[in-house]
Structure formats: C-alpha cells, structure tokens
Amino acid sequence: VGRLRQLSEDLTPFWVAAMVVVVGCLVAAGSWWAERKVGLLLRKETDATTVFSTRWWAEAVHRHDLLHGLELTLFDWRVRQAADSANALSPKLRLLLAGDSTIQSLRLRYPLGEVFGVTFPRQLYARVLRELGAQGAKVVAFDVLLSDDRPDHLGVSLPGSTNRVSSDGFFADQIAAHGRVVLGTLADDPPAPRFRNVAYALGGVDSPRDIDGSARRVRAFIDCRYIGNQLINYATKRGLYVELDPTNSVHLVDPAGERGLVLPVAPDGQVELPMGGARISVPAFEDRRVWHMGVVLAAEELGLDLASAAVGPREIVLTGTNGVRRVIATGPGNTMMVDWSVTSSSVPAQSMEHLLYEDMVRQSGRRTNQADFYQGKLVVFGSVATGNNLADIGPTPLAPSDFLVSTYVNVANSLLLDRMVHRWPLWAELGLQLVLSLIAAGLTWRLRLIVAELTVLAIGLAYLGAAIACYVQWRLWVPIVCPLVLGLASNHAAMLVWRVFFEQKERQRVRSVFSRIVAPEVVQELLKADRVGLGGARRKLTVFFADVRGFTEMTDRYQAAAEEHVRRQGFGEAETERYFEQQAREVLDTVNLYLATIADVVKAHKGTLDKYIGDCVMAFWGAPASDPRHAVNCVLAAIDAQRAVHRLNDDRAADNARREEENKARAAAGGPLLPLLQQLSLGTGINTGTMTVGLMGSDAHILNYTVFGREVNLASRLEGVSGRSRIIIGHGTYEELLRHAPELAALCVALEPVTVKGFRDTVRIHEVPWRQAETAAVGIAGPRPRAA
C-alpha cells in the first residue's frame, strides 16, 4: 500500500499534465468543429426551435469562441505584416471606380452634357467599356448586378444612324464587341439573358464574412442553377415572370395575380411550353459553375483551364496548357483564404468620369491624352461611392473599413503571384499543441521556477516569431492562440500551481525534519533549493561525536547521596519517591544543559545535529546542504564546543563558590544545604570520509536524517580514545584541514597510531589543541552556555 501511495504521488504531476493536455485538445477540436460546421461564414440567426440541432450548437460555440476571435485578430496582424513587405501587387491589375466625384459630375452634366442620377443607365457602362477596349484593356470585370433589363433608361443615338439603340442593347453590343468581359453574379441573381449570353464569363461577387463580420475569404466557385433563356423569353413576351419551385416545377406568374401556369419539369430537365396550339420542349434551367471574379481574371491572364479544375475536399488544382499550375487551399463551402495585400486606395485606378470624358473625345475624332494605363491590364470596375447602395463596404484584415471591390484584386493578385494562403489541418494543430504542452509541463517540473518561466516565455516568443515568419514568407497560417494558450501557457500554469503546492508540502516536510537538527539559516538554504535530496546517497562528509565525561560518576554520586539523605531523614515511601524524582530531574537538567550547549555550537557552525546517544552528541557536516569546508567547520565547532563547556564550568564553579558561602549560613541556621553544581568535561572524536547519508526509518514511525558507514564508526571510536577535554581527529580530517585551513592544520599534533575496535589496521590520528587554537584566535566564538 505504501508503494502504491508513493507511486500515485510520483505520477500526480503526470496526470495533471495529461488532464490539461486532453482538455486543451478538446477545446481546440471543438473550436475547429464549430468553424467547419458554420462554414466560417455569417448566417442568418438560427430559429429557437432548432436549439437541439448540431448547427445551432456550432453557431453558439463559434460566436462565443474567444480563442478563435483572438486567433483571427492575430491572423489580421500577420496579414498586415506581410502586406508591408515588398512586391505586394501585380502590375497587371487596375481599378476603374465610380465614386462620389462621379455622381457629382454626372449631376452637373459633366462630361456628356446630360444629367444622370445615382442609378446609372447601362449606356454609361457601355461608354467606359468602349474606351477601355480602345485603350487595350485585356479583361474587364464589372462588379455590377445586371439582373434585369431597364427599358426605362433612355436610348442612345449612335453616329451614322437615325435610330436610337436602347441603353441595355448598347451595353450588350459593347460587351460582345470587347470579347473579354466578366459580369458579376450572385448564386440566386444572375445577369439578364441579353447580358449573360454575350459575356465572356460570369464571376461570383458575393461577399461572405467571418463570424466577426470581416472579409477574409471568398467562395472559390458557386454552382448555380439559372432559368433557361428560352423559358425567360417565353414568359417575358407574355408579361409573366418565372419561378423555380423546389418541387421541381416551373411557375409562370402574372404580376397582377390574374393568370399563371405551373409547368412540371421532366427528368431530363425539359418543360413543355404551349405555343400556337402545339407544345415545344425547352430547357427549364441551366446549371453552371461560376468561379469567383478574381479567379476568372487571374485564370485568363495565366491561361488556366477552369473547366478542367480538379476540385478536392481541401484543395483545388488549376492547370493550364502553358504549364502553369496553381493550388488553392479550400475550406468549408469551397471557401478560400484571400491573400490581402492591398486596399482599394492603394490599387492604381482612374475615375469613371475620366473614362467617359476620354470616350467622348475619342468619339468626336479628337486625339486623346490617354497613355497605356490600361494597356494589357486586368480591369475591375466597381463603386466606391458613399451614401448610396452602389458600394460594398466592410472590414478587412488590412483596414477596419474598406471598399470590398478590392477583394477581386486581392484574389486575382494571389493567383498571379502564386501566394495562396494555406492553413494547417486539425491533426497538425493538435500535434503541435501536444508537443508544446509536453515541453511546458516538462520544463516547469524539472527546472527552477524562474528559469522555467523564462524558458517557457522564450519558447512562446520564438513560436510567435516562427508563426509570423511562416505567413510572411510562405503564406502558411500556423495557429498561435490554441498552441500557446491551451498548450504552452495552460500546462505551464497548471504545473506551476501544482509545483507550488508540491513545494509547499516539501518545504513543510523539510522544515519538520530539520528545524530541530540544523541552524535556521541552513533550513532556509534548504528551502530555497528546487528539490531537496533526502534519499540515500554516498557523499564525502565529516562526522562529529562529543561525549560528556563524568556523567556516570555524577549519577552514581547523586544516587548515593540521595539514598543517604533518605536514610537520615527517615522518609516514607511517597516522600522517598518524590525526592528521587527531584534528584533525577536535577541530573537530567545538568546533562541537558551540557548537551544543549554543544548542540547550539553545532548549529552555529551550520552542522546537522543527528541525535543524542545517551550523554553523547552526534552531528555531521556537508549534508543536506553542500559544504566544501565541512571538515574545517566541524573542527571549528569542536573547538568552540570545548570553549563553551569550559566557560560553562567556569560559570558553575563561580556559582558553587556562592553556594558554599550560602551553605555556611544555612548550616548555622540548621536549614537545608544547597547542592553544589557538577562540572563535566567533553571528549570529541572527528573523522572525514565517504559515507551514506539519508532518511532512515518510515513516515509512519520514526524518521531520522542520519549517516552510517565505516567512517562513521571510526569517528565513534576516536571519541572513545579522546579522553577528557580533548579533540581527536582522523587523518582524513587532517588532510581536509591542510587543503582548506592550513593555519589550523599547523596547530594539530600527530599522535601515535592507535588500534580501535572493529578495525584491523592501526589508525593515524591527530589532536587539535583547542586552547592554543583559542590563543591563536582560530575559529568563531561560539554561543554562551545556557543558564543552569
């Protein structure tokens, strides 16, 4: 049971660390699960009736995930560090912007001489597209929704023609004429058929946001189902509009609600339309994969074949006939991280009114001053006007508020420069978190507290620097918060708390063991150590035996005197018992006074008081606190012990003289005489050598910190050789004095080798003349003897 209990105590730090690691990994995995479940995009609020759905729990976790919010903040900070580096933007990208200045100019009839309101007629888009084509723009992308025709817009009179062309028709003609126009679309709001049919490509323009409302990612593509053109034309001619029903049917609805048709969709996707007494089959819908506008722009420049893209669960591989290859890391919902490098204000751009003016000049036959600003460039047309519904504004990693037309530029830029953002998978994040957890737990448990804290801090800073460097150099999003908080910091804190608890317990144990056997300053020195080795160990120490001489004779004399006094006084049994107990206390007080005097000297010289063996004091130096001068300190303690006993005897002799004078008066008065105080002497044996030191016994019974071995036995035998008021040391102690205190060694007197019990060979010994040492002022004055 004792071994199991000790094993349990030894494994407690391991279980504490394991528990923190498991909790941290579960929290990190839960955060990851919530991210994947909600698709990292803001959704509409979940209805309360779905409280038991996994989606509801995922959104609840994700919205209140402080660690993930902090990770996103640190991600934005890394994005800004990377954006501050060189080569942020490809020279192929340009913006054409309709801003507040455009709205104001058109209201003041500049530059076309007509007034135009906030809702621009499509003819204005046609004019800027015509000018962009004239200036050599390679691809033009319109971040404008053209979901329906606008017959209310005035037509355009073209040179050489008396007929006016509709505004929508003029724009559609210019789209076809340019040949490389990308029109913006949403999943449920495509361009009108007249524009969709002539556009080079459609580009997704949705603006998904993370849970904190920031635009960090986009959908690489969306799979759309659009209503068929023939079906739309059929409904338009009859004043109806078309709705696709989830039950796989088509509704042709009259806006006035007076008439309508419900047409079932055949398994092949066809619907039958009544026409002139007959029924013709037309496609009910068109399925199309629409890539993000930025991806379309970059693919056109790089020659990537989007139709043959290899779409996997975690990445999209795009290849081209020219050998170019791009890999897009994707998340839930086909989302891709945007390499935010520039804001809308840092992209080279011109205003819409400027292009309108250039087009007017060019159409009038005059020479324009336009240089090659758009020559061979990928151009995105968008709005940066404020106070109207033309602009899409939101926070990005680079700015708390920006016009999100810059999203298309950044997406295209990341593909052009092959700087795609990648994020580690869950298993890599958890593995990294586990490694940091083990490092923090091990360092905190093994090293000194201040060293452990500094080391853990250095590791955290190094990891933070490495994570920043990974993003800046390779656009690798290495997680920071979970590994550092749930891995490094939490395990360091847990082990720190446990270690403080453990060390407090260990301090109490050390204090309980040593408070009575060593000096207080030695106890404090032991408590400052990280770990105190109290187990058995072989170390070179110096051991000290000091026996109080004359104790046996004093006991016999006191006993004989007590018996004589009882006999003379004729005490009864009870009185005799009380008198003997009084005499025993006096004898014990006397020997305790001498032993306490010696113990005080031992502690004053930072020795470890081992035990009292009858009237003998056993002590040693060099453990538990290391002391390279253990032999010197032991000999100095022996000298001071002899001096302390000598002073004690002088004090008791002076007290006896006073008692003798008082006894004369007592005898004359017939009163009881005061007993004279006994004077005892001290014999000391010291030896230095390698011995075993440690705790002996058990916690359940007697526990003693002691030494044992051959060299200890020799010190005990030298105490027997010492006689009265002498200090005998072994040759090992003498050699230590020669090394550390040659002035003290020079006073020592070599004696004839002696044969002691238990040793086959003779033993070389030396005597320390403590009176000469006192004359030579060797050592430290010991404590005054305790009062009798």
Short mmCIF file of N, CA and C in Angstrom, two decimals, residues 414-566:
data_model
loop_
_atom_site.label_atom_id
_atom_site.label_comp_id
_atom_site.label_asym_id
_atom_site.label_seq_id
_atom_site.Cartn_x
_atom_site.Cartn_y
_atom_site.Cartn_z
N SER A 414 -3.30 37.15 -55.66
CA SER A 414 -2.72 35.98 -55.01
C SER A 414 -2.47 34.85 -56.00
N LEU A 415 -3.37 34.71 -57.00
CA LEU A 415 -3.16 33.68 -58.03
C LEU A 415 -2.05 34.09 -59.00
N LEU A 416 -2.02 35.35 -59.36
CA LEU A 416 -0.99 35.80 -60.29
C LEU A 416 0.41 35.64 -59.70
N LEU A 417 0.56 35.98 -58.41
CA LEU A 417 1.87 35.90 -57.76
C LEU A 417 2.10 34.56 -57.08
N ASP A 418 1.12 33.65 -57.20
CA ASP A 418 1.21 32.33 -56.57
C ASP A 418 1.48 32.46 -55.07
N ARG A 419 0.69 33.28 -54.42
CA ARG A 419 0.78 33.46 -52.97
C ARG A 419 -0.56 33.07 -52.37
N MET A 420 -0.80 31.79 -52.33
CA MET A 420 -2.06 31.28 -51.79
C MET A 420 -1.89 30.99 -50.30
N VAL A 421 -2.91 31.35 -49.54
CA VAL A 421 -2.89 31.14 -48.10
C VAL A 421 -3.30 29.71 -47.79
N HIS A 422 -2.46 29.03 -47.01
CA HIS A 422 -2.74 27.66 -46.59
C HIS A 422 -2.83 27.62 -45.06
N ARG A 423 -3.68 26.74 -44.57
CA ARG A 423 -3.81 26.58 -43.12
C ARG A 423 -3.54 25.12 -42.76
N TRP A 424 -2.89 24.93 -41.60
CA TRP A 424 -2.61 23.57 -41.16
C TRP A 424 -3.89 22.79 -40.89
N PRO A 425 -3.87 21.50 -41.17
CA PRO A 425 -5.05 20.68 -40.83
C PRO A 425 -5.16 20.49 -39.32
N LEU A 426 -6.30 19.94 -38.90
CA LEU A 426 -6.56 19.79 -37.48
C LEU A 426 -5.52 18.90 -36.80
N TRP A 427 -5.15 17.78 -37.45
CA TRP A 427 -4.22 16.85 -36.80
C TRP A 427 -2.87 17.52 -36.55
N ALA A 428 -2.46 18.40 -37.46
CA ALA A 428 -1.18 19.10 -37.27
C ALA A 428 -1.28 20.10 -36.13
N GLU A 429 -2.42 20.80 -36.04
CA GLU A 429 -2.59 21.76 -34.95
C GLU A 429 -2.61 21.06 -33.59
N LEU A 430 -3.34 19.95 -33.51
CA LEU A 430 -3.40 19.22 -32.24
C LEU A 430 -2.04 18.62 -31.90
N GLY A 431 -1.32 18.12 -32.91
CA GLY A 431 0.02 17.58 -32.66
C GLY A 431 0.96 18.64 -32.14
N LEU A 432 0.91 19.82 -32.75
CA LEU A 432 1.75 20.92 -32.29
C LEU A 432 1.37 21.34 -30.88
N GLN A 433 0.08 21.39 -30.62
CA GLN A 433 -0.38 21.75 -29.28
C GLN A 433 0.08 20.73 -28.25
N LEU A 434 0.05 19.46 -28.62
CA LEU A 434 0.50 18.41 -27.70
C LEU A 434 1.99 18.54 -27.41
N VAL A 435 2.78 18.79 -28.44
CA VAL A 435 4.24 18.93 -28.25
C VAL A 435 4.54 20.09 -27.32
N LEU A 436 3.92 21.24 -27.55
CA LEU A 436 4.15 22.40 -26.69
C LEU A 436 3.67 22.13 -25.27
N SER A 437 2.58 21.38 -25.13
CA SER A 437 2.09 21.03 -23.80
C SER A 437 3.12 20.22 -23.04
N LEU A 438 3.68 19.22 -23.69
CA LEU A 438 4.66 18.36 -23.03
C LEU A 438 5.93 19.14 -22.71
N ILE A 439 6.34 20.01 -23.61
CA ILE A 439 7.53 20.83 -23.36
C ILE A 439 7.30 21.72 -22.14
N ALA A 440 6.14 22.39 -22.09
CA ALA A 440 5.86 23.29 -20.97
C ALA A 440 5.80 22.52 -19.66
N ALA A 441 5.12 21.37 -19.66
CA ALA A 441 5.00 20.59 -18.44
C ALA A 441 6.36 20.09 -17.97
N GLY A 442 7.16 19.57 -18.92
CA GLY A 442 8.47 19.04 -18.54
C GLY A 442 9.40 20.12 -18.02
N LEU A 443 9.46 21.25 -18.70
CA LEU A 443 10.35 22.32 -18.26
C LEU A 443 9.93 22.88 -16.91
N THR A 444 8.64 23.07 -16.72
CA THR A 444 8.16 23.64 -15.47
C THR A 444 8.40 22.70 -14.30
N TRP A 445 8.32 21.41 -14.57
CA TRP A 445 8.51 20.44 -13.49
C TRP A 445 9.99 20.23 -13.17
N ARG A 446 10.86 20.34 -14.18
CA ARG A 446 12.26 20.00 -13.99
C ARG A 446 13.13 21.18 -13.59
N LEU A 447 12.88 22.35 -14.15
CA LEU A 447 13.77 23.49 -13.95
C LEU A 447 13.35 24.31 -12.74
N ARG A 448 14.26 25.16 -12.31
CA ARG A 448 13.90 26.12 -11.28
C ARG A 448 12.80 27.03 -11.82
N LEU A 449 11.97 27.53 -10.89
CA LEU A 449 10.78 28.24 -11.31
C LEU A 449 11.10 29.42 -12.21
N ILE A 450 12.06 30.26 -11.80
CA ILE A 450 12.36 31.44 -12.60
C ILE A 450 12.96 31.04 -13.94
N VAL A 451 13.80 29.99 -13.93
CA VAL A 451 14.38 29.51 -15.19
C VAL A 451 13.29 28.92 -16.08
N ALA A 452 12.37 28.17 -15.47
CA ALA A 452 11.27 27.58 -16.25
C ALA A 452 10.39 28.68 -16.87
N GLU A 453 10.08 29.71 -16.10
CA GLU A 453 9.24 30.79 -16.64
C GLU A 453 9.93 31.50 -17.79
N LEU A 454 11.22 31.80 -17.63
CA LEU A 454 11.95 32.47 -18.70
C LEU A 454 12.06 31.58 -19.93
N THR A 455 12.27 30.28 -19.71
CA THR A 455 12.40 29.35 -20.84
C THR A 455 11.08 29.22 -21.59
N VAL A 456 9.99 29.06 -20.85
CA VAL A 456 8.67 28.96 -21.49
C VAL A 456 8.35 30.25 -22.23
N LEU A 457 8.67 31.39 -21.63
CA LEU A 457 8.45 32.66 -22.31
C LEU A 457 9.26 32.76 -23.60
N ALA A 458 10.52 32.32 -23.53
CA ALA A 458 11.37 32.35 -24.73
C ALA A 458 10.82 31.43 -25.82
N ILE A 459 10.33 30.25 -25.42
CA ILE A 459 9.75 29.34 -26.41
C ILE A 459 8.50 29.96 -27.03
N GLY A 460 7.66 30.59 -26.19
CA GLY A 460 6.45 31.24 -26.72
C GLY A 460 6.79 32.34 -27.70
N LEU A 461 7.78 33.17 -27.37
CA LEU A 461 8.17 34.24 -28.28
C LEU A 461 8.77 33.68 -29.57
N ALA A 462 9.58 32.62 -29.43
CA ALA A 462 10.17 32.01 -30.63
C ALA A 462 9.08 31.42 -31.52
N TYR A 463 8.09 30.79 -30.91
CA TYR A 463 6.99 30.22 -31.69
C TYR A 463 6.20 31.33 -32.38
N LEU A 464 5.95 32.42 -31.65
CA LEU A 464 5.23 33.54 -32.24
C LEU A 464 5.99 34.10 -33.44
N GLY A 465 7.30 34.26 -33.28
CA GLY A 465 8.10 34.74 -34.40
C GLY A 465 8.09 33.79 -35.57
N ALA A 466 8.15 32.47 -35.29
CA ALA A 466 8.11 31.48 -36.37
C ALA A 466 6.77 31.50 -37.09
N ALA A 467 5.67 31.67 -36.34
CA ALA A 467 4.35 31.72 -36.96
C ALA A 467 4.22 32.94 -37.87
N ILE A 468 4.76 34.06 -37.43
CA ILE A 468 4.72 35.27 -38.26
C ILE A 468 5.56 35.07 -39.52
N ALA A 469 6.75 34.50 -39.34
CA ALA A 469 7.64 34.27 -40.50
C ALA A 469 7.01 33.31 -41.49
N CYS A 470 6.32 32.28 -41.01
CA CYS A 470 5.68 31.31 -41.91
C CYS A 470 4.64 32.00 -42.79
N TYR A 471 3.89 32.94 -42.20
CA TYR A 471 2.88 33.61 -43.02
C TYR A 471 3.52 34.60 -43.98
N VAL A 472 4.47 35.38 -43.48
CA VAL A 472 5.08 36.41 -44.32
C VAL A 472 5.82 35.78 -45.49
N GLN A 473 6.53 34.68 -45.24
CA GLN A 473 7.35 34.09 -46.29
C GLN A 473 6.58 33.13 -47.20
N TRP A 474 5.72 32.30 -46.60
CA TRP A 474 5.07 31.23 -47.38
C TRP A 474 3.55 31.26 -47.32
N ARG A 475 2.96 32.28 -46.69
CA ARG A 475 1.50 32.38 -46.54
C ARG A 475 0.93 31.12 -45.88
N LEU A 476 1.66 30.59 -44.92
CA LEU A 476 1.20 29.45 -44.15
C LEU A 476 0.62 29.95 -42.84
N TRP A 477 -0.66 29.70 -42.64
CA TRP A 477 -1.35 30.15 -41.43
C TRP A 477 -1.13 29.10 -40.34
N VAL A 478 -0.13 29.34 -39.51
CA VAL A 478 0.14 28.48 -38.37
C VAL A 478 -0.63 29.02 -37.17
N PRO A 479 -1.43 28.20 -36.50
CA PRO A 479 -2.23 28.71 -35.38
C PRO A 479 -1.32 29.19 -34.25
N ILE A 480 -1.75 30.23 -33.58
CA ILE A 480 -0.97 30.80 -32.48
C ILE A 480 -1.67 30.61 -31.14
N VAL A 481 -2.96 30.95 -31.10
CA VAL A 481 -3.65 31.04 -29.81
C VAL A 481 -3.78 29.68 -29.13
N CYS A 482 -4.33 28.70 -29.82
CA CYS A 482 -4.54 27.39 -29.18
C CYS A 482 -3.22 26.74 -28.76
N PRO A 483 -2.20 26.67 -29.62
CA PRO A 483 -0.93 26.08 -29.16
C PRO A 483 -0.31 26.84 -27.99
N LEU A 484 -0.35 28.18 -28.03
CA LEU A 484 0.30 28.94 -26.97
C LEU A 484 -0.55 28.98 -25.70
N VAL A 485 -1.87 29.19 -25.85
CA VAL A 485 -2.72 29.32 -24.67
C VAL A 485 -3.09 27.96 -24.10
N LEU A 486 -3.65 27.09 -24.96
CA LEU A 486 -4.10 25.78 -24.48
C LEU A 486 -2.95 24.79 -24.35
N GLY A 487 -1.87 25.02 -25.07
CA GLY A 487 -0.73 24.10 -25.00
C GLY A 487 0.33 24.58 -24.04
N LEU A 488 1.03 25.64 -24.41
CA LEU A 488 2.19 26.09 -23.64
C LEU A 488 1.79 26.74 -22.32
N ALA A 489 0.96 27.78 -22.39
CA ALA A 489 0.66 28.57 -21.19
C ALA A 489 -0.16 27.79 -20.16
N SER A 490 -1.19 27.07 -20.62
CA SER A 490 -2.05 26.37 -19.67
C SER A 490 -1.30 25.27 -18.94
N ASN A 491 -0.47 24.52 -19.66
CA ASN A 491 0.30 23.47 -18.99
C ASN A 491 1.36 24.06 -18.07
N HIS A 492 1.97 25.15 -18.50
CA HIS A 492 2.94 25.80 -17.61
C HIS A 492 2.25 26.29 -16.34
N ALA A 493 1.07 26.90 -16.49
CA ALA A 493 0.34 27.39 -15.33
C ALA A 493 -0.11 26.25 -14.43
N ALA A 494 -0.62 25.18 -15.04
CA ALA A 494 -1.08 24.04 -14.24
C ALA A 494 0.06 23.41 -13.45
N MET A 495 1.18 23.19 -14.14
CA MET A 495 2.32 22.59 -13.46
C MET A 495 2.92 23.55 -12.44
N LEU A 496 2.83 24.85 -12.73
CA LEU A 496 3.33 25.84 -11.78
C LEU A 496 2.50 25.80 -10.49
N VAL A 497 1.18 25.75 -10.65
CA VAL A 497 0.31 25.67 -9.48
C VAL A 497 0.57 24.39 -8.70
N TRP A 498 0.66 23.28 -9.43
CA TRP A 498 0.92 22.01 -8.75
C TRP A 498 2.28 22.02 -8.06
N ARG A 499 3.26 22.60 -8.76
CA ARG A 499 4.60 22.61 -8.17
C ARG A 499 4.65 23.49 -6.93
N VAL A 500 3.95 24.62 -6.95
CA VAL A 500 3.90 25.45 -5.76
C VAL A 500 3.28 24.67 -4.60
N PHE A 501 2.19 23.95 -4.91
CA PHE A 501 1.56 23.12 -3.89
C PHE A 501 2.52 22.04 -3.40
N PHE A 502 3.19 21.39 -4.36
CA PHE A 502 4.11 20.32 -4.02
C PHE A 502 5.27 20.86 -3.19
N GLU A 503 5.81 22.00 -3.60
CA GLU A 503 6.97 22.52 -2.90
C GLU A 503 6.60 23.04 -1.52
N GLN A 504 5.38 23.57 -1.37
CA GLN A 504 4.95 23.95 -0.05
C GLN A 504 4.89 22.73 0.87
N LYS A 505 4.39 21.64 0.31
CA LYS A 505 4.34 20.40 1.08
C LYS A 505 5.74 19.91 1.38
N GLU A 506 6.62 20.01 0.38
CA GLU A 506 8.01 19.58 0.59
C GLU A 506 8.71 20.48 1.59
N ARG A 507 8.43 21.79 1.54
CA ARG A 507 9.03 22.71 2.50
C ARG A 507 8.59 22.38 3.92
N GLN A 508 7.32 22.07 4.08
CA GLN A 508 6.85 21.70 5.40
C GLN A 508 7.55 20.43 5.89
N ARG A 509 7.74 19.50 4.95
CA ARG A 509 8.43 18.26 5.31
C ARG A 509 9.88 18.52 5.70
N VAL A 510 10.56 19.34 4.90
CA VAL A 510 11.95 19.66 5.22
C VAL A 510 12.05 20.39 6.55
N ARG A 511 11.13 21.35 6.74
CA ARG A 511 11.17 22.12 7.98
C ARG A 511 10.92 21.21 9.19
N SER A 512 9.98 20.28 9.05
CA SER A 512 9.69 19.38 10.17
C SER A 512 10.85 18.46 10.48
N VAL A 513 11.61 18.06 9.43
CA VAL A 513 12.73 17.14 9.63
C VAL A 513 13.94 17.86 10.20
N PHE A 514 14.22 19.07 9.72
CA PHE A 514 15.49 19.71 10.00
C PHE A 514 15.43 20.87 11.00
N SER A 515 14.23 21.33 11.34
CA SER A 515 14.15 22.53 12.17
C SER A 515 14.81 22.33 13.52
N ARG A 516 14.89 21.08 14.00
CA ARG A 516 15.48 20.84 15.32
C ARG A 516 16.90 20.29 15.26
N ILE A 517 17.39 20.08 14.04
CA ILE A 517 18.72 19.45 13.98
C ILE A 517 19.75 20.31 13.26
N VAL A 518 19.33 21.39 12.61
CA VAL A 518 20.28 22.28 11.96
C VAL A 518 19.91 23.72 12.29
N ALA A 519 20.82 24.64 11.97
CA ALA A 519 20.59 26.04 12.23
C ALA A 519 19.46 26.56 11.36
N PRO A 520 18.73 27.60 11.79
CA PRO A 520 17.63 28.14 10.97
C PRO A 520 18.08 28.59 9.59
N GLU A 521 19.29 29.17 9.50
CA GLU A 521 19.75 29.61 8.19
C GLU A 521 19.99 28.44 7.26
N VAL A 522 20.38 27.26 7.82
CA VAL A 522 20.54 26.08 6.98
C VAL A 522 19.19 25.61 6.48
N VAL A 523 18.18 25.66 7.35
CA VAL A 523 16.84 25.29 6.92
C VAL A 523 16.38 26.19 5.79
N GLN A 524 16.60 27.50 5.91
CA GLN A 524 16.21 28.42 4.84
C GLN A 524 16.96 28.14 3.55
N GLU A 525 18.24 27.77 3.69
CA GLU A 525 19.01 27.43 2.49
C GLU A 525 18.45 26.20 1.80
N LEU A 526 18.03 25.23 2.60
CA LEU A 526 17.43 24.02 2.03
C LEU A 526 16.10 24.35 1.34
N LEU A 527 15.31 25.24 1.95
CA LEU A 527 14.02 25.58 1.38
C LEU A 527 14.15 26.37 0.09
N LYS A 528 15.28 27.02 -0.14
CA LYS A 528 15.50 27.75 -1.38
C LYS A 528 15.80 26.83 -2.54
N ALA A 529 16.24 25.61 -2.25
CA ALA A 529 16.59 24.67 -3.32
C ALA A 529 15.33 24.19 -4.02
N ASP A 530 15.44 23.89 -5.34
CA ASP A 530 14.29 23.40 -6.10
C ASP A 530 13.82 22.05 -5.57
N ARG A 531 14.76 21.16 -5.38
CA ARG A 531 14.42 19.85 -4.84
C ARG A 531 15.45 19.49 -3.78
N VAL A 532 15.02 18.94 -2.69
CA VAL A 532 15.93 18.55 -1.62
C VAL A 532 16.07 17.04 -1.65
N GLY A 533 17.31 16.59 -1.85
CA GLY A 533 17.53 15.15 -1.91
C GLY A 533 17.67 14.57 -0.53
N LEU A 534 16.62 13.94 -0.03
CA LEU A 534 16.64 13.34 1.30
C LEU A 534 16.81 11.83 1.24
N GLY A 535 16.92 11.29 0.04
CA GLY A 535 17.11 9.86 -0.09
C GLY A 535 18.55 9.47 0.16
N GLY A 536 18.82 8.19 0.22
CA GLY A 536 20.17 7.70 0.48
C GLY A 536 21.13 8.08 -0.63
N ALA A 537 22.33 8.56 -0.22
CA ALA A 537 23.35 8.93 -1.20
C ALA A 537 24.71 8.79 -0.53
N ARG A 538 25.73 8.46 -1.31
CA ARG A 538 27.10 8.37 -0.79
C ARG A 538 27.79 9.70 -1.06
N ARG A 539 28.24 10.33 0.03
CA ARG A 539 28.88 11.62 -0.07
C ARG A 539 30.05 11.69 0.91
N LYS A 540 30.99 12.55 0.59
CA LYS A 540 32.12 12.77 1.49
C LYS A 540 31.70 13.80 2.52
N LEU A 541 31.67 13.38 3.81
CA LEU A 541 31.20 14.22 4.90
C LEU A 541 32.18 14.15 6.06
N THR A 542 31.93 14.97 7.05
CA THR A 542 32.70 14.93 8.31
C THR A 542 31.72 14.70 9.44
N VAL A 543 32.01 13.69 10.27
CA VAL A 543 31.11 13.32 11.34
C VAL A 543 31.78 13.62 12.69
N PHE A 544 30.96 13.96 13.67
CA PHE A 544 31.40 14.51 14.95
C PHE A 544 30.70 13.76 16.08
N PHE A 545 31.48 13.23 17.01
CA PHE A 545 30.95 12.62 18.24
C PHE A 545 31.55 13.37 19.42
N ALA A 546 30.69 13.85 20.32
CA ALA A 546 31.15 14.55 21.53
C ALA A 546 30.45 13.95 22.74
N ASP A 547 31.21 13.33 23.65
CA ASP A 547 30.65 12.67 24.82
C ASP A 547 30.91 13.51 26.07
N VAL A 548 29.89 13.67 26.89
CA VAL A 548 30.02 14.40 28.14
C VAL A 548 30.64 13.48 29.19
N ARG A 549 31.89 13.74 29.57
CA ARG A 549 32.61 12.91 30.53
C ARG A 549 32.17 13.26 31.96
N GLY A 550 32.13 12.22 32.83
CA GLY A 550 31.80 12.43 34.23
C GLY A 550 30.33 12.28 34.52
N PHE A 551 29.54 11.99 33.51
CA PHE A 551 28.10 11.88 33.72
C PHE A 551 27.78 10.65 34.57
N THR A 552 28.45 9.52 34.29
CA THR A 552 28.17 8.29 35.05
C THR A 552 28.56 8.47 36.51
N GLU A 553 29.78 9.04 36.75
CA GLU A 553 30.21 9.28 38.13
C GLU A 553 29.25 10.22 38.85
N MET A 554 28.79 11.25 38.12
CA MET A 554 27.86 12.19 38.74
C MET A 554 26.56 11.48 39.11
N THR A 555 26.08 10.60 38.22
CA THR A 555 24.83 9.88 38.51
C THR A 555 25.00 8.99 39.73
N ASP A 556 26.14 8.27 39.80
CA ASP A 556 26.36 7.39 40.95
C ASP A 556 26.45 8.19 42.24
N ARG A 557 27.15 9.34 42.19
CA ARG A 557 27.30 10.17 43.38
C ARG A 557 25.96 10.72 43.83
N TYR A 558 25.16 11.20 42.88
CA TYR A 558 23.84 11.72 43.23
C TYR A 558 22.96 10.62 43.83
N GLN A 559 23.07 9.42 43.26
CA GLN A 559 22.26 8.31 43.77
C GLN A 559 22.65 7.96 45.20
N ALA A 560 23.97 7.87 45.47
CA ALA A 560 24.43 7.54 46.82
C ALA A 560 24.05 8.63 47.82
N ALA A 561 24.20 9.88 47.39
CA ALA A 561 23.86 10.98 48.30
C ALA A 561 22.36 10.99 48.58
N ALA A 562 21.55 10.70 47.56
CA ALA A 562 20.10 10.69 47.76
C ALA A 562 19.69 9.58 48.72
N GLU A 563 20.29 8.40 48.57
CA GLU A 563 19.93 7.29 49.47
C GLU A 563 20.33 7.61 50.91
N GLU A 564 21.54 8.23 51.07
CA GLU A 564 21.98 8.59 52.42
C GLU A 564 21.04 9.63 53.04
N HIS A 565 20.60 10.59 52.22
CA HIS A 565 19.69 11.63 52.73
C HIS A 565 18.35 11.03 53.12
N VAL A 566 17.85 10.10 52.35
CA VAL A 566 16.57 9.46 52.67
C VAL A 566 16.67 8.67 53.95
#
